[in-house]
């Protein structure tokens, strides 16, 4: 039987050979057609060598102990994968940090490779749409004229404009454009750096206006027109302006010191057409002498004067201390009964590594500890807010009080008192961590035990002191311990304590002030922003190094409670040795904070950090409040102007302040510009 099969196989081979020889004798064209009728040989699949988890799975099927070995191999492969991914992320983080720091690229906080490619393409002159469509625009974009772009070539005369021709369009040398250094990072998205060869460009319109000389002249004329209209805010959105009443009008016995002087100051504000005033309600005055004994008489008289002039009123629940180098003779401490408790139990205050107590505000470690005459920290805050709401119920009913700001830390801002001048800090020191009272230390130890590393339950011992520089410490330096396993654990706990404090207090504030706008003030810690660690932000409680977004978790809590964000505004375009030495970037920080808040749907307001008396400073605040180049036309909901002394003392330049208010209201026109 096998011989019969072998013979049949030989016959098949013989028939195939005859067919092949016949095909070779045909014309090549016939061969091509004939090949369509012959079955093509099927390639034999070759066994592929298994890799990764497949290899370990295959190995697990052989040998008596293959199961245990396979499990170990899988675990090793997982660890190798994690290491490769961690290494890749570290490289990506350094690339993004370099582009932000040295290239001034406006990359989002959590940028990916698409954002990097889009930024590089725009830098090279390409147009990148939001859906990813990318193309090169042939003629110079028309929107370049809206930005202060200067040509490197010499200025043109009137005769050169008359000599423009189509021939010049094809023969001129490429123009070189340079972006004005004063542009904000947000504006770089739409600015194109052009260096083109006009001989190779094919413009859709053959017109004399397309020549390089004419384009340069047009840019110069546009620059002149933009200079004429840069202060024209007519038709821009109206931003209400509030002015903070100077501290010290009410003494420690809650009495209005000079009613006529206050009335004169409010009259000045009314003449400037401000929308309202802001008043600090000091915890140390109102509940200053006995627990739950509140005195509101001086504030009742002050609010009555504000009502006379029909101005809106914002109040601040000031749970912090006021007084220092820049406050003159005014000193407002925490309530005396709280200070007495602090003499016996200093751990109710924030404490630095040296054991020094900071009495500016209470530690967040006692938010839920009954150490204040049988009450917890948040209960004390809630009782104070509820007393205010009950006392001035009539003003809430008639709408005089438009919003309430909740103080959440030192200076009324959501931050640790990490850079306090009373502790010896001077700009641009990195500050110190404020977590060494026993209550926060207990919280840190509990978090370390839950993590499984009890020895992590302590603060870093190489973070320097108040006036150190990042590169002088082992914790904040480049590739320092801040990015180690322990460093990431500690900084996450430190920042989460700040977030939890805000969440706890705001939960009760929304109960006390139903249907009333609530405001939280966030500081602008801009120094050392250009370093990788952002040391000053870390000690203040914002976990915001270059590979983290430290503001998003905070803003999620604010959104949870429908709270407005008030951001402390800094003066931009200030060049100086102190900014350079501190690697400060106020504009970059503001860009990150504002866009992160707006992206989460928060209502944003502003307040000036320092008093301002000149036109340039006022215009910097206006441009930040209503950015011209924001594609979504987002702007502040209101702005608070604060000063250190009353307006009536004559140190304020009223024409400049009046110009600032009119610009905020969108009323200023070119003919009003002096």
XYZ file of C-alpha atoms in Angstrom:
674
model
C 0.000 0.000 0.000
C 2.866 2.345 0.792
C 4.446 1.681 -2.595
C 1.239 2.720 -4.339
C 1.222 5.978 -2.451
C 4.880 6.632 -3.290
C 4.195 6.082 -6.970
C 1.307 8.506 -6.923
C 3.532 11.147 -5.319
C 6.195 10.652 -8.016
C 3.550 11.023 -10.709
C 2.387 14.283 -9.189
C 5.959 15.655 -9.172
C 6.426 14.614 -12.791
C 3.212 16.323 -13.880
C 4.211 19.519 -12.063
C 7.622 19.572 -13.764
C 6.020 19.236 -17.203
C 3.653 22.110 -16.408
C 6.534 24.333 -15.241
C 8.551 23.686 -18.404
C 5.557 24.505 -20.565
C 4.999 27.767 -18.732
C 8.648 28.821 -19.121
C 8.395 28.468 -22.902
C 5.447 30.885 -23.017
C 5.718 34.601 -23.660
C 6.339 36.578 -20.453
C 2.985 38.309 -20.798
C 1.283 34.922 -21.047
C 3.232 33.838 -17.982
C 1.799 36.715 -16.034
C -1.751 35.775 -17.009
C -1.199 32.075 -16.444
C 0.141 32.637 -12.956
C -3.280 33.894 -11.974
C -4.683 30.396 -12.425
C -2.023 28.567 -10.438
C -2.364 28.213 -6.701
C 0.255 30.279 -4.908
C 2.491 28.357 -2.514
C 1.417 28.832 1.094
C 4.258 30.033 3.368
C 4.885 27.718 6.253
C 4.398 29.546 9.577
C 7.466 29.499 11.749
C 7.184 29.146 15.465
C 7.896 32.453 17.222
C 9.881 32.539 20.396
C 7.614 33.559 23.263
C 8.644 36.654 25.179
C 7.687 38.442 28.406
C 4.777 36.892 30.261
C 4.246 34.331 27.466
C 7.739 32.992 28.012
C 7.191 32.661 31.745
C 3.847 30.969 31.120
C 5.446 28.493 28.724
C 8.217 27.776 31.189
C 5.653 27.158 33.902
C 4.344 24.086 32.047
C 7.625 22.159 32.303
C 9.248 20.678 35.364
C 7.839 19.792 38.776
C 8.641 23.211 40.324
C 7.694 25.173 37.219
C 4.705 26.885 38.898
C 6.771 28.583 41.602
C 9.506 29.572 39.161
C 6.945 31.016 36.744
C 5.407 33.160 39.472
C 8.810 34.538 40.434
C 9.575 35.326 36.806
C 6.269 37.179 36.443
C 6.992 39.249 39.549
C 10.465 40.094 38.264
C 9.033 41.110 34.901
C 6.504 43.380 36.623
C 9.262 45.084 38.602
C 11.357 45.568 35.461
C 8.342 47.087 33.702
C 7.768 49.474 36.609
C 11.421 50.552 36.591
C 11.340 51.190 32.844
C 8.141 53.234 33.168
C 9.538 55.212 36.100
C 12.712 55.938 34.163
C 10.692 57.059 31.147
C 8.566 59.393 33.264
C 11.659 60.896 34.888
C 13.135 61.684 31.475
C 9.840 63.191 30.322
C 9.625 65.307 33.476
C 13.113 66.738 32.925
C 12.333 67.509 29.288
C 9.138 69.364 30.216
C 10.912 71.241 32.997
C 13.636 72.366 30.596
C 11.134 73.529 27.991
C 9.217 75.530 30.597
C 12.245 76.984 32.320
C 14.587 77.770 29.443
C 12.278 77.878 26.428
C 9.319 79.676 28.017
C 6.939 77.132 26.477
C 3.378 77.446 27.853
C 2.946 73.742 28.566
C 0.070 72.591 30.808
C 0.818 71.262 34.274
C 0.183 67.671 33.103
C 1.539 67.969 29.591
C 1.970 64.974 27.304
C 3.868 64.488 24.070
C 0.994 65.964 22.043
C 1.366 69.238 23.954
C 5.130 69.225 23.389
C 4.768 68.546 19.657
C 2.154 71.286 19.323
C 4.366 73.807 21.139
C 7.411 72.939 19.013
C 5.358 73.121 15.813
C 4.014 76.556 16.727
C 7.530 77.702 17.572
C 8.675 76.581 14.112
C 5.949 78.577 12.385
C 3.222 75.999 11.958
C -0.416 76.400 12.872
C -1.852 73.704 15.156
C -5.612 73.621 15.610
C -7.306 72.288 18.741
C -8.305 69.071 16.956
C -4.688 68.399 15.941
C -4.917 69.664 12.361
C -1.473 71.064 11.507
C -0.497 73.149 8.506
C 1.834 75.925 7.442
C 0.199 79.204 6.604
C 1.679 80.703 3.460
C 1.490 84.457 4.017
C 2.468 85.890 7.390
C -0.564 85.464 9.659
C -2.772 88.487 9.983
C -3.001 88.125 13.741
C 0.709 88.940 14.067
C -0.239 92.599 13.879
C -2.080 92.318 17.167
C 1.168 91.659 19.009
C 4.147 93.976 19.463
C 6.397 92.449 16.790
C 9.486 94.401 15.770
C 11.471 93.949 12.603
C 15.237 93.611 12.783
C 15.538 95.555 9.531
C 15.955 99.334 9.562
C 12.819 101.504 9.603
C 11.279 102.302 6.245
C 10.906 105.699 4.690
C 7.832 106.955 2.881
C 9.544 106.485 -0.477
C 10.062 102.809 0.155
C 6.331 102.400 0.598
C 5.669 103.999 -2.794
C 8.212 101.710 -4.489
C 6.494 98.477 -3.449
C 5.778 96.186 -6.405
C 4.948 92.644 -7.311
C 8.550 92.115 -8.433
C 9.751 93.119 -5.003
C 7.593 90.399 -3.592
C 9.671 87.734 -5.345
C 13.124 89.323 -4.960
C 13.187 90.549 -1.376
C 15.206 88.737 1.278
C 13.314 86.955 4.056
C 12.390 89.086 7.017
C 13.400 88.108 10.504
C 10.819 88.714 13.226
C 11.445 88.758 16.949
C 8.804 88.376 19.628
C 8.623 91.055 22.266
C 9.937 89.693 25.547
C 7.076 91.322 27.441
C 4.510 88.925 25.994
C 2.873 86.552 28.461
C 3.242 82.763 28.127
C -0.407 82.443 27.150
C 0.119 84.685 24.151
C 2.918 82.504 22.775
C 0.348 79.927 21.667
C -0.703 82.110 18.757
C 2.526 83.956 17.927
C 4.478 82.610 14.971
C 8.233 83.146 14.713
C 8.719 83.611 10.994
C 11.881 83.271 8.977
C 10.778 82.512 5.431
C 12.194 82.588 1.954
C 9.768 84.678 -0.045
C 11.180 83.408 -3.362
C 9.930 79.891 -2.687
C 6.598 80.947 -1.182
C 3.521 80.861 -3.442
C 1.113 83.440 -2.108
C -2.516 83.104 -3.024
C -2.789 86.819 -3.653
C -0.334 88.565 -5.985
C -0.537 92.056 -4.609
C 2.023 94.776 -3.886
C 0.983 94.656 -0.233
C 2.490 91.170 0.029
C 6.053 92.373 -0.490
C 8.392 92.127 2.469
C 9.014 95.879 2.559
C 5.296 96.577 2.594
C 4.724 93.940 5.257
C 7.404 95.484 7.447
C 5.887 98.918 7.023
C 2.456 97.543 7.827
C 3.826 95.933 10.970
C 5.375 99.229 12.032
C 2.094 101.043 11.516
C 0.199 98.329 13.377
C 2.704 98.647 16.226
C 2.049 102.377 16.379
C -1.718 101.847 16.367
C -1.464 99.165 19.068
C 0.617 101.557 21.171
C -2.083 104.171 20.834
C -4.834 101.724 21.836
C -3.022 99.592 24.426
C -4.693 101.559 27.228
C -8.114 101.572 25.593
C -10.367 99.320 27.657
C -13.640 100.625 26.277
C -16.106 97.807 25.811
C -14.161 95.299 27.886
C -16.077 93.409 30.598
C -16.815 95.364 33.753
C -14.928 94.111 36.788
C -16.269 95.486 40.100
C -13.596 97.106 42.266
C -13.608 96.836 46.055
C -11.248 98.755 48.335
C -10.186 97.341 51.684
C -10.799 99.605 54.674
C -7.520 100.170 56.490
C -6.893 98.100 59.608
C -6.968 100.001 62.873
C -10.291 101.843 62.571
C -11.645 99.594 65.360
C -9.738 99.206 68.636
C -9.306 96.132 70.812
C -12.538 96.928 72.677
C -14.494 96.806 69.395
C -15.094 100.564 69.255
C -14.984 102.670 66.080
C -12.145 105.107 66.784
C -12.817 107.936 64.318
C -16.283 107.779 62.738
C -15.834 111.068 60.872
C -12.484 109.996 59.472
C -14.024 106.735 58.279
C -16.945 108.619 56.758
C -14.507 110.871 54.906
C -12.562 107.863 53.596
C -15.731 106.136 52.394
C -16.814 109.394 50.743
C -13.505 109.455 48.830
C -14.154 105.924 47.644
C -17.694 106.793 46.576
C -16.397 109.732 44.524
C -14.031 107.343 42.720
C -17.020 105.182 41.766
C -15.807 102.040 43.550
C -18.343 99.253 43.852
C -17.817 98.367 47.495
C -15.486 97.979 50.454
C -13.875 95.066 52.291
C -13.752 94.941 56.099
C -11.724 92.541 58.260
C -13.656 91.151 61.233
C -10.910 90.231 63.665
C -11.401 87.176 65.854
C -8.903 88.625 68.354
C -11.143 91.692 68.873
C -14.653 90.272 68.691
C -14.068 87.203 70.909
C -10.988 88.696 72.482
C -11.623 88.354 76.198
C -13.868 85.375 76.947
C -14.893 82.258 75.003
C -18.178 82.686 73.116
C -18.562 86.312 74.279
C -18.818 88.273 71.022
C -18.714 92.084 70.719
C -19.966 93.528 67.418
C -20.816 97.154 68.353
C -17.940 98.825 66.489
C -18.629 96.841 63.335
C -22.340 97.667 63.519
C -21.441 101.381 63.440
C -18.920 100.880 60.627
C -21.367 98.924 58.481
C -23.944 101.675 59.019
C -21.583 104.219 57.427
C -21.071 101.914 54.434
C -24.832 101.615 54.097
C -25.201 105.432 54.044
C -23.113 105.632 50.864
C -24.894 102.640 49.285
C -21.746 100.608 48.729
C -21.514 96.831 48.654
C -19.779 95.132 51.567
C -17.485 92.110 51.751
C -16.389 90.862 55.164
C -13.399 88.733 56.111
C -13.520 86.186 58.912
C -9.989 86.963 60.118
C -8.834 84.072 62.317
C -5.197 85.176 62.205
C -2.970 87.695 63.914
C -2.185 91.114 62.462
C 0.967 93.032 63.208
C 4.577 93.079 62.123
C 7.178 95.137 60.361
C 4.789 96.628 57.810
C 1.745 97.259 59.994
C 2.807 100.400 61.841
C 1.610 100.613 65.431
C -1.428 98.394 64.904
C -1.237 95.005 66.613
C -4.123 92.550 66.725
C -3.323 89.227 68.371
C -5.388 86.084 68.680
C -7.979 86.185 71.531
C -6.416 86.622 74.960
C -8.006 83.462 76.297
C -6.433 81.517 73.423
C -3.039 83.023 74.195
C -3.443 81.935 77.823
C -4.090 78.369 76.682
C -1.011 78.618 74.494
C 1.199 79.434 77.464
C 0.367 76.035 78.968
C 0.052 74.119 75.711
C 2.238 75.668 73.035
C 1.413 72.841 70.637
C -1.818 74.605 69.638
C 0.417 76.814 67.459
C 2.443 75.923 64.378
C 5.993 74.898 65.304
C 9.197 74.729 63.267
C 11.999 72.180 63.534
C 13.792 74.234 66.198
C 10.686 74.133 68.398
C 9.812 77.815 67.947
C 6.080 78.582 68.111
C 4.348 80.826 65.597
C 1.299 82.537 67.119
C -0.066 83.955 63.853
C -2.795 81.316 63.738
C -3.778 77.997 65.276
C -2.241 74.755 64.107
C -4.403 72.596 61.878
C -3.497 69.694 64.123
C -6.133 70.833 66.649
C -8.981 71.073 64.140
C -10.541 68.049 65.838
C -8.830 68.200 69.234
C -10.838 69.546 72.209
C -8.111 71.753 73.619
C -9.863 75.176 73.445
C -11.979 75.208 76.601
C -13.727 72.003 75.562
C -14.077 72.944 71.883
C -12.155 71.889 68.810
C -10.551 74.313 66.399
C -13.235 74.033 63.728
C -15.986 74.358 66.366
C -14.473 77.658 67.501
C -14.446 78.908 63.894
C -18.019 77.758 63.299
C -19.364 79.431 66.482
C -17.722 82.710 65.439
C -19.185 82.565 61.916
C -22.631 81.644 63.197
C -22.576 84.560 65.659
C -21.742 86.984 62.841
C -24.504 85.597 60.632
C -27.078 85.971 63.420
C -25.932 89.461 64.464
C -26.133 90.967 60.984
C -29.077 89.033 59.619
C -30.731 92.313 58.543
C -27.751 93.275 56.363
C -27.771 89.872 54.699
C -31.510 90.177 54.075
C -31.212 93.544 52.321
C -28.212 92.420 50.272
C -25.637 94.821 51.717
C -23.185 91.983 52.468
C -22.376 90.490 49.081
C -19.712 87.925 50.074
C -17.824 86.474 53.037
C -14.139 85.563 52.918
C -12.962 82.757 55.203
C -9.462 83.028 56.644
C -7.754 79.642 56.443
C -4.208 80.372 57.577
C -1.516 82.960 58.146
C -2.389 86.390 56.683
C -5.865 85.024 56.002
C -4.472 82.927 53.133
C -4.590 79.180 52.608
C -0.983 78.396 53.535
C 1.327 77.317 56.322
C 3.179 80.210 58.054
C 6.409 78.967 56.499
C 7.925 82.327 55.577
C 7.123 84.546 58.556
C 9.294 87.611 59.072
C 8.844 87.394 62.835
C 10.708 84.079 62.689
C 13.623 85.718 60.881
C 12.642 84.901 57.299
C 13.726 87.306 54.561
C 13.030 87.146 50.838
C 13.942 84.951 48.982
C 14.424 82.274 51.649
C 12.771 78.908 51.095
C 11.079 78.941 54.516
C 10.659 75.999 56.879
C 8.137 73.213 57.320
C 5.627 73.956 60.101
C 4.614 70.504 61.311
C 6.475 69.947 64.568
C 3.689 70.507 67.100
C 2.692 67.275 68.773
C -0.706 67.075 67.073
C 0.628 67.252 63.519
C 3.482 64.924 64.515
C 0.931 62.371 65.720
C -0.897 62.687 62.400
C 2.367 62.143 60.519
C 3.203 59.048 62.587
C -0.233 57.564 61.925
C 0.172 58.134 58.191
C 3.630 56.516 58.242
C 2.312 53.431 60.051
C -0.534 53.079 57.567
C 2.039 53.239 54.784
C 4.015 50.475 56.469
C 7.124 52.575 57.194
C 6.961 53.787 60.780
C 10.423 55.368 60.543
C 8.995 57.873 58.041
C 6.989 59.488 60.847
C 9.244 62.542 61.165
C 10.079 65.662 59.204
C 13.115 65.905 56.891
C 16.411 66.709 58.596
C 18.145 68.199 55.536
C 15.607 70.858 54.442
C 17.715 73.860 55.529
C 16.351 76.849 57.411
C 14.208 79.913 56.713
C 16.757 81.789 54.586
C 18.409 78.843 52.827
C 18.542 78.464 49.046
C 17.341 75.230 47.406
C 20.807 74.268 46.163
C 22.157 74.610 49.711
C 19.974 71.773 51.028
C 19.948 68.054 50.424
C 16.159 67.978 50.325
C 15.323 70.713 47.780
C 18.392 70.602 45.519
C 18.362 69.195 42.007
C 17.449 65.492 42.272
C 17.196 65.957 46.027
C 15.302 63.950 48.601
C 12.055 65.781 47.862
C 11.599 63.317 44.965
C 12.592 60.193 46.918
C 10.066 57.667 48.216
C 10.141 59.272 51.653
C 10.103 62.792 50.228
C 7.021 62.129 48.116
C 5.258 60.527 51.093
C 6.034 63.429 53.429
C 5.127 66.184 50.967
C 1.861 64.458 50.079
C 0.920 64.225 53.759
C 1.971 67.843 54.376
C -0.131 69.149 51.485
C -3.066 66.885 52.330
C -3.188 68.354 55.851
C -3.694 71.781 54.260
C -6.420 70.427 51.986
C -8.189 68.644 54.847
C -8.176 71.848 56.918
C -9.781 73.784 54.072
C -12.353 71.038 53.558
C -13.297 70.914 57.254
C -13.688 74.673 57.701
C -15.499 75.259 54.420
C -17.974 72.487 55.210
C -19.099 74.464 58.266
C -18.834 77.843 56.527
C -21.362 76.768 53.903
C -23.745 75.870 56.742
C -23.293 79.215 58.483
C -23.581 81.350 55.307
C -26.214 79.685 53.193
C -26.908 81.385 49.851
C -23.965 83.754 50.388
C -20.849 83.785 48.233
C -17.821 82.390 50.067
C -14.273 83.404 49.148
C -10.903 81.758 49.839
C -7.622 83.596 49.280
C -4.635 81.711 47.819
C -1.104 83.201 47.970
C 1.322 83.674 45.105
C 4.556 81.977 46.208
C 6.527 82.817 43.088
C 10.166 82.678 44.205
C 12.159 79.562 43.238
C 9.379 78.734 40.761
C 11.979 78.203 38.024
C 13.703 75.431 39.984
C 12.647 71.794 39.809
C 11.608 71.498 43.468
C 9.662 74.793 43.916
C 10.961 74.806 47.499
C 9.050 77.872 48.754
C 5.749 76.407 47.538
C 6.507 73.072 49.204
C 7.099 74.603 52.632
C 3.922 76.710 52.210
C 1.892 73.535 51.661
C 1.526 73.347 47.868
C 2.993 70.126 46.449
C 3.861 71.725 43.138
C 7.304 70.662 41.839
C 7.828 70.415 38.112
C 6.511 66.827 37.988
C 3.371 67.506 40.065
C 0.332 69.797 39.892
C -0.078 71.028 43.442
C -3.044 73.333 42.883
C -5.553 70.975 41.282
C -6.348 69.063 44.524
C -6.877 72.374 46.329
C -9.193 73.674 43.625
C -11.173 70.438 43.651
C -12.059 71.154 47.298
C -13.051 74.723 46.434
C -15.253 73.443 43.627
C -16.789 70.887 45.974
C -18.055 73.713 48.211
C -18.819 76.170 45.342
C -16.238 78.607 46.696
C -14.732 81.577 44.853
C -10.958 81.801 44.530
C -9.222 85.100 45.261
C -5.667 85.055 43.971
C -3.020 87.473 45.166
C -1.825 89.400 42.109
C 1.787 90.335 41.574
C 3.289 92.990 39.399
C 4.553 91.584 36.103
C 7.377 92.754 33.844
C 9.554 93.687 36.810
C 13.173 92.926 36.063
C 15.673 93.099 38.851
C 18.565 91.322 40.438
C 16.439 89.999 43.294
C 14.017 88.310 40.862
C 16.888 86.793 38.914
C 18.684 85.524 41.998
C 15.483 83.982 43.379
C 14.631 82.332 40.037
C 11.188 83.867 40.507
C 8.465 83.620 37.884
C 5.301 85.434 39.038
C 3.833 85.366 35.544
C 4.395 81.636 35.117
C 2.859 80.902 38.513
C -0.166 83.101 37.798
C -0.633 81.442 34.420
C -0.682 77.988 36.050
C -2.989 78.941 38.946
C -5.536 80.922 36.938
C -5.827 78.415 34.113
C -6.106 75.505 36.543
C -8.896 77.297 38.419
C -10.756 78.362 35.271
C -10.488 74.861 33.797
C -12.327 73.559 36.863
C -15.101 76.102 36.542
C -14.101 78.201 39.564
C -14.992 81.867 39.796
C -11.749 83.811 40.175
C -11.099 87.208 41.737
C -7.905 89.137 42.453
C -6.206 91.250 45.084
C -2.994 93.240 44.849
C -0.122 91.952 46.949
C 1.507 95.341 47.562
C 0.228 98.931 47.407
C 0.505 100.495 43.976
C 0.749 104.186 43.145
C 1.927 104.424 39.514
C 0.325 103.901 36.100
C 2.479 100.935 35.127
C 1.545 99.001 38.246
C -2.156 99.704 37.810
C -2.081 98.605 34.175
C -0.317 95.379 35.120
C -3.224 94.546 37.440
C -5.803 95.428 34.778
C -4.117 93.231 32.176
C -4.082 90.328 34.598
C -7.720 90.844 35.567
C -8.948 90.872 31.964
C -6.280 89.252 29.731
C -6.575 90.480 26.143
C -5.275 87.281 24.537
C -7.475 84.755 26.357
C -9.400 82.899 23.619
C -12.308 82.192 25.988
C -12.498 85.828 27.197
C -12.189 84.783 30.832
C -11.675 87.482 33.438
C -11.865 88.198 37.155
C -15.288 88.486 38.777
C -14.081 91.358 40.996
C -10.866 92.939 42.227
C -9.883 94.053 45.745
C -7.491 96.977 46.025
C -5.738 97.152 49.378
C -3.536 99.844 50.890
C -1.659 100.206 54.121
C -2.989 103.652 55.063
C -6.345 105.455 54.615
C -7.023 107.224 51.336
C -7.769 110.491 53.094
C -4.165 110.962 54.231
C -3.218 112.191 50.761
C -0.525 109.660 49.855
C -2.647 108.138 47.063
C -2.489 109.615 43.571
C -6.205 109.926 42.926
C -5.975 110.484 39.127
C -4.064 107.205 38.753
C -6.477 105.325 41.001
C -9.425 106.821 39.123
C -7.865 105.726 35.833
C -7.404 102.198 37.244
C -11.054 101.950 38.326
C -12.339 103.230 34.978
C -10.143 100.682 33.180
C -11.550 97.899 35.329
C -15.078 99.081 34.575
C -14.373 99.165 30.832
C -15.108 102.903 30.654
C -11.719 104.322 29.713
C -11.292 105.621 26.154
C -8.306 106.875 24.196
C -9.274 110.504 24.576
C -9.200 110.050 28.356
C -5.633 108.797 28.355
C -3.373 111.619 29.580
